[in-house]
Coordinates of C-alpha atoms in Angstrom, one line a residue:
Chain A
N12 CA -1.6 -18.1 -7.7
A13 CA -3.6 -16.8 -4.4
G14 CA -1.1 -14.1 -3.7
V15 CA -1.9 -12.4 -0.2
T16 CA -5.1 -13.9 1.4
Q17 CA -6.7 -12.2 4.5
T18 CA -9.3 -13.7 6.7
P19 CA -11.8 -12.8 7.8
K20 CA -13.2 -10.3 5.3
F21 CA -15.7 -8.6 8.1
R22 CA -15.8 -8.7 11.5
I23 CA -17.8 -7.1 14.2
L24 CA -16.2 -6.9 17.7
K25 CA -17.4 -5.7 21.1
I26 CA -15.0 -3.4 23.2
G27 CA -12.5 -5.4 25.0
Q28 CA -12.8 -8.4 22.9
S29 CA -9.7 -9.9 21.4
M30 CA -9.3 -11.4 17.9
T31 CA -6.5 -12.4 15.4
L32 CA -6.7 -11.2 11.8
Q33 CA -5.0 -13.9 9.4
C34 CA -2.7 -13.2 6.5
T35 CA -0.7 -15.7 4.3
Q36 CA 0.9 -15.5 1.2
D37 CA 2.1 -18.2 -1.3
M38 CA 4.7 -16.2 -3.2
N39 CA 7.8 -17.2 -0.9
H40 CA 8.0 -13.4 0.1
N41 CA 10.5 -12.5 2.8
Y42 CA 8.7 -9.2 3.9
M43 CA 5.2 -8.9 5.3
Y44 CA 3.5 -5.9 6.6
W45 CA 0.2 -4.9 8.1
Y46 CA -1.4 -1.5 7.5
R47 CA -4.5 0.0 8.6
Q48 CA -6.6 2.4 6.7
D49 CA -9.3 4.8 8.5
P50 CA -11.8 6.1 6.2
G51 CA -10.9 8.7 3.7
M52 CA -7.2 8.4 4.8
G53 CA -4.2 6.7 3.4
L54 CA -2.7 3.4 4.8
K55 CA -0.4 3.4 8.2
L56 CA 1.8 0.7 8.9
I57 CA 1.4 -1.1 12.0
Y58 CA 4.0 -3.7 12.0
Y59 CA 6.1 -5.4 9.6
S60 CA 8.5 -8.3 9.5
V61 CA 11.4 -9.2 7.5
G62 CA 11.6 -12.9 8.0
A63 CA 10.2 -15.8 10.1
G64 CA 11.0 -14.8 13.7
I65 CA 11.8 -11.2 13.0
T66 CA 9.1 -8.5 13.5
D67 CA 9.4 -4.7 14.1
K68 CA 7.0 -1.9 15.0
G69 CA 5.8 0.4 12.2
E70 CA 4.1 3.9 12.5
V71 CA 0.9 3.1 14.8
P72 CA 1.8 -0.3 16.8
N73 CA -0.3 0.5 20.0
G74 CA -2.8 -2.0 20.6
Y75 CA -1.6 -4.7 18.3
N76 CA 0.8 -7.8 18.2
V77 CA 2.3 -9.7 15.6
S78 CA 4.2 -13.0 15.4
R79 CA 5.9 -14.7 12.2
S80 CA 6.7 -18.3 12.9
T81 CA 6.7 -19.0 9.1
T82 CA 7.4 -17.4 5.8
E83 CA 4.1 -17.8 4.7
D84 CA 1.9 -16.4 7.8
F85 CA 1.8 -13.1 9.6
P86 CA -1.0 -12.8 11.9
L87 CA -2.1 -9.5 13.6
R88 CA -3.6 -9.9 17.0
L89 CA -5.9 -7.4 18.8
E90 CA -5.9 -8.1 22.5
L91 CA -8.6 -5.5 24.2
A92 CA -10.5 -4.2 21.0
A93 CA -11.2 -0.4 21.3
P94 CA -13.5 1.8 19.2
S95 CA -10.3 3.7 17.9
Q96 CA -9.3 0.3 15.9
T97 CA -12.4 0.4 13.8
S98 CA -10.7 0.4 10.3
V99 CA -9.9 -1.6 7.4
Y100 CA -6.8 -3.9 7.7
F101 CA -4.6 -4.7 4.8
C102 CA -1.5 -7.1 4.8
A103 CA 1.0 -7.1 2.0
S104 CA 4.2 -8.8 1.5
S105 CA 7.1 -8.0 -0.9
Y106 CA 10.2 -10.4 -2.0
L107 CA 13.6 -9.9 -0.6
S108 CA 14.9 -6.6 0.9
G109 CA 15.8 -4.8 -2.4
S110 CA 14.3 -1.2 -2.5
N111 CA 12.9 -1.7 -5.7
Q112 CA 10.5 -4.6 -4.9
P113 CA 6.9 -3.8 -5.1
Q114 CA 4.4 -4.8 -2.3
H115 CA 1.6 -7.2 -3.0
F116 CA -1.7 -6.7 -0.9
G117 CA -4.4 -8.4 0.2
D118 CA -8.3 -7.4 -0.1
G119 CA -8.5 -6.2 3.3
T120 CA -10.3 -7.2 6.7
R121 CA -13.1 -4.6 7.6
L122 CA -13.3 -4.6 11.3
S123 CA -15.9 -2.6 13.3
I124 CA -15.6 -2.2 17.3
L125 CA -18.9 -1.5 18.9
Chain B
D6 CA 12.0 11.0 4.4
A7 CA 11.0 12.3 0.9
K8 CA 7.3 13.4 0.7
T9 CA 5.0 13.6 -2.2
T10 CA 2.5 16.2 -3.2
Q11 CA -0.4 15.2 -5.4
P12 CA -3.5 17.1 -6.6
P13 CA -6.4 15.9 -4.6
S14 CA -8.4 14.9 -7.6
M15 CA -8.7 15.1 -11.5
D16 CA -11.2 14.0 -14.2
C17 CA -10.5 12.4 -17.3
A18 CA -12.6 11.7 -20.2
E19 CA -13.1 7.7 -21.1
G20 CA -10.4 6.7 -23.7
R21 CA -8.3 9.7 -23.5
A22 CA -4.8 9.8 -21.6
A23 CA -5.0 10.4 -17.8
N24 CA -1.7 12.2 -16.6
L25 CA -1.3 12.3 -12.8
P26 CA 1.3 14.4 -11.6
C27 CA 3.5 13.9 -8.4
N28 CA 6.1 16.3 -6.7
H29 CA 8.8 14.7 -4.6
S30 CA 11.5 17.5 -4.3
T31 CA 13.2 16.1 -1.4
I32 CA 13.8 12.7 -2.9
S33 CA 17.2 11.2 -2.4
G34 CA 19.5 9.5 -5.0
N35 CA 18.6 5.9 -4.4
E36 CA 15.1 6.1 -3.6
Y37 CA 12.6 4.8 -6.2
V38 CA 9.2 6.3 -7.1
Y39 CA 6.3 4.0 -7.0
W40 CA 2.7 4.2 -8.2
Y41 CA -0.1 2.4 -6.5
R42 CA -3.8 2.8 -6.9
Q43 CA -6.7 1.6 -4.7
I44 CA -10.0 0.9 -6.3
H45 CA -13.1 1.4 -3.9
S46 CA -12.9 -1.3 -1.0
Q47 CA -10.1 -3.2 -2.5
G48 CA -6.3 -3.6 -1.5
P49 CA -3.8 -1.1 -2.9
Q50 CA -2.7 -2.5 -6.3
Y51 CA 0.9 -1.9 -7.7
I52 CA 1.2 0.1 -11.2
I53 CA 4.8 0.9 -11.8
H54 CA 8.2 2.2 -10.3
G55 CA 10.9 3.8 -11.5
L56 CA 14.4 5.4 -10.3
K57 CA 15.8 7.7 -13.0
N58 CA 14.7 6.2 -16.5
N59 CA 11.1 6.6 -17.8
E60 CA 9.4 3.3 -17.3
T61 CA 6.5 1.6 -19.2
N62 CA 4.5 -1.5 -18.6
E63 CA 1.1 -3.0 -19.5
M64 CA -0.8 -0.7 -17.3
A65 CA 1.0 2.6 -17.4
S66 CA 4.0 4.7 -18.3
L67 CA 6.3 6.7 -15.6
I68 CA 7.9 9.8 -16.7
I69 CA 10.5 11.2 -14.2
T70 CA 12.2 14.4 -14.7
E71 CA 15.8 14.8 -15.2
D72 CA 16.4 16.2 -11.5
R73 CA 13.9 13.6 -10.2
K74 CA 12.0 16.4 -8.3
S75 CA 8.6 15.3 -9.9
S76 CA 6.9 12.5 -12.0
T77 CA 4.0 11.9 -14.1
L78 CA 1.9 8.5 -14.3
I79 CA 0.3 8.3 -17.6
L80 CA -2.7 5.9 -18.2
P81 CA -2.7 5.9 -22.2
H82 CA -6.4 5.2 -22.7
A83 CA -8.4 5.5 -19.5
T84 CA -11.4 3.4 -19.0
L85 CA -14.2 3.7 -16.4
R86 CA -12.5 0.9 -14.4
D87 CA -9.6 3.1 -13.8
T88 CA -11.4 5.4 -11.5
A89 CA -9.5 5.0 -8.3
V90 CA -7.2 6.8 -5.7
Y91 CA -3.8 6.9 -7.4
Y92 CA -0.7 7.0 -4.5
C93 CA 2.6 8.4 -5.6
I94 CA 5.1 6.9 -3.2
V95 CA 8.6 7.4 -2.4
R96 CA 10.3 4.3 -0.8
V97 CA 11.5 5.1 2.5
A98 CA 14.7 3.3 3.7
K99 CA 14.3 3.6 7.4
Y100 CA 11.8 0.6 8.1
G101 CA 13.2 -1.6 5.2
N102 CA 10.6 -1.7 2.5
K103 CA 8.0 0.7 4.3
L104 CA 5.5 2.6 2.1
V105 CA 4.3 5.8 3.1
F106 CA 0.8 6.6 1.8
G107 CA -0.4 10.0 1.6
A108 CA -3.9 11.2 0.6
G109 CA -3.4 10.3 -3.1
T110 CA -5.2 11.6 -6.2
I111 CA -8.9 10.6 -6.8
L112 CA -9.0 10.1 -10.6
R113 CA -12.6 9.9 -12.1
V114 CA -12.8 8.5 -15.6
K115 CA -16.1 10.0 -17.2
S116 CA -18.0 8.6 -20.3

C-alpha cells in the first residue's frame, strides 16, 4: 500500500505564480486534510474534506483553494504565491467520521516562494 | 476545545524507557487522546490513542489517569531512531476529525 502520496516533494515558486500540490490516497478514506507547518511550529489545518464534493475551511485557508472530485484525490491550489506561503505542506487522510480514527500523513511538499 | 501541555524537551538513554507526559485538564468526556510523532523532515506518524483505558500496541503504551486530565506515552525501549518531536493531541469535534498540533516534546535519545 502506498498510503498517502504527495507530489512534488520540493518546489520553488516566484511571487505571484500559481501551482497545485497533489495528494492522493489509496486507502479509500473518506476524510482528507491539508496542513501547513512553518519552521519550528506545529501543523495548522488549511482545508479539509469529508468526502467527494464536500470541502470546508480550516484555521488558515486564506490564499488557498481545494477541490475533491474523487475519493482518492485532494489537490491544494495556490493562486498567487506569496512569501508567507513558504512552508512544508502535509496531506492526511482518515477513515469514516468516527472520532477515534487516526490520520495518516504523506511525506510533505516543501515549498519556497521567492 | 481541550488544549494540551507538554514539556518542550526530554532526554532518554538508549535502551531505557521514555516516559512523555501530557496535561489535558479541560478534556471532555468523549474526546480521545492521540499521540503522533514527527521525525525530522517526515510527515507525522500515528503512534497510539485512547479514551479512558490504558492502551498498548507494538510501538508504545498509553497511560491515562482516572480523571483523564493527564496521560503518559511510554516507549519501552527507546532507540536512537525514536528521536523525534512527540505530539499529544486531543481530538477536536468542531471541524470533524481535525487535529490541533501544539509545539510537542522534542525527545532526544542518546547512546
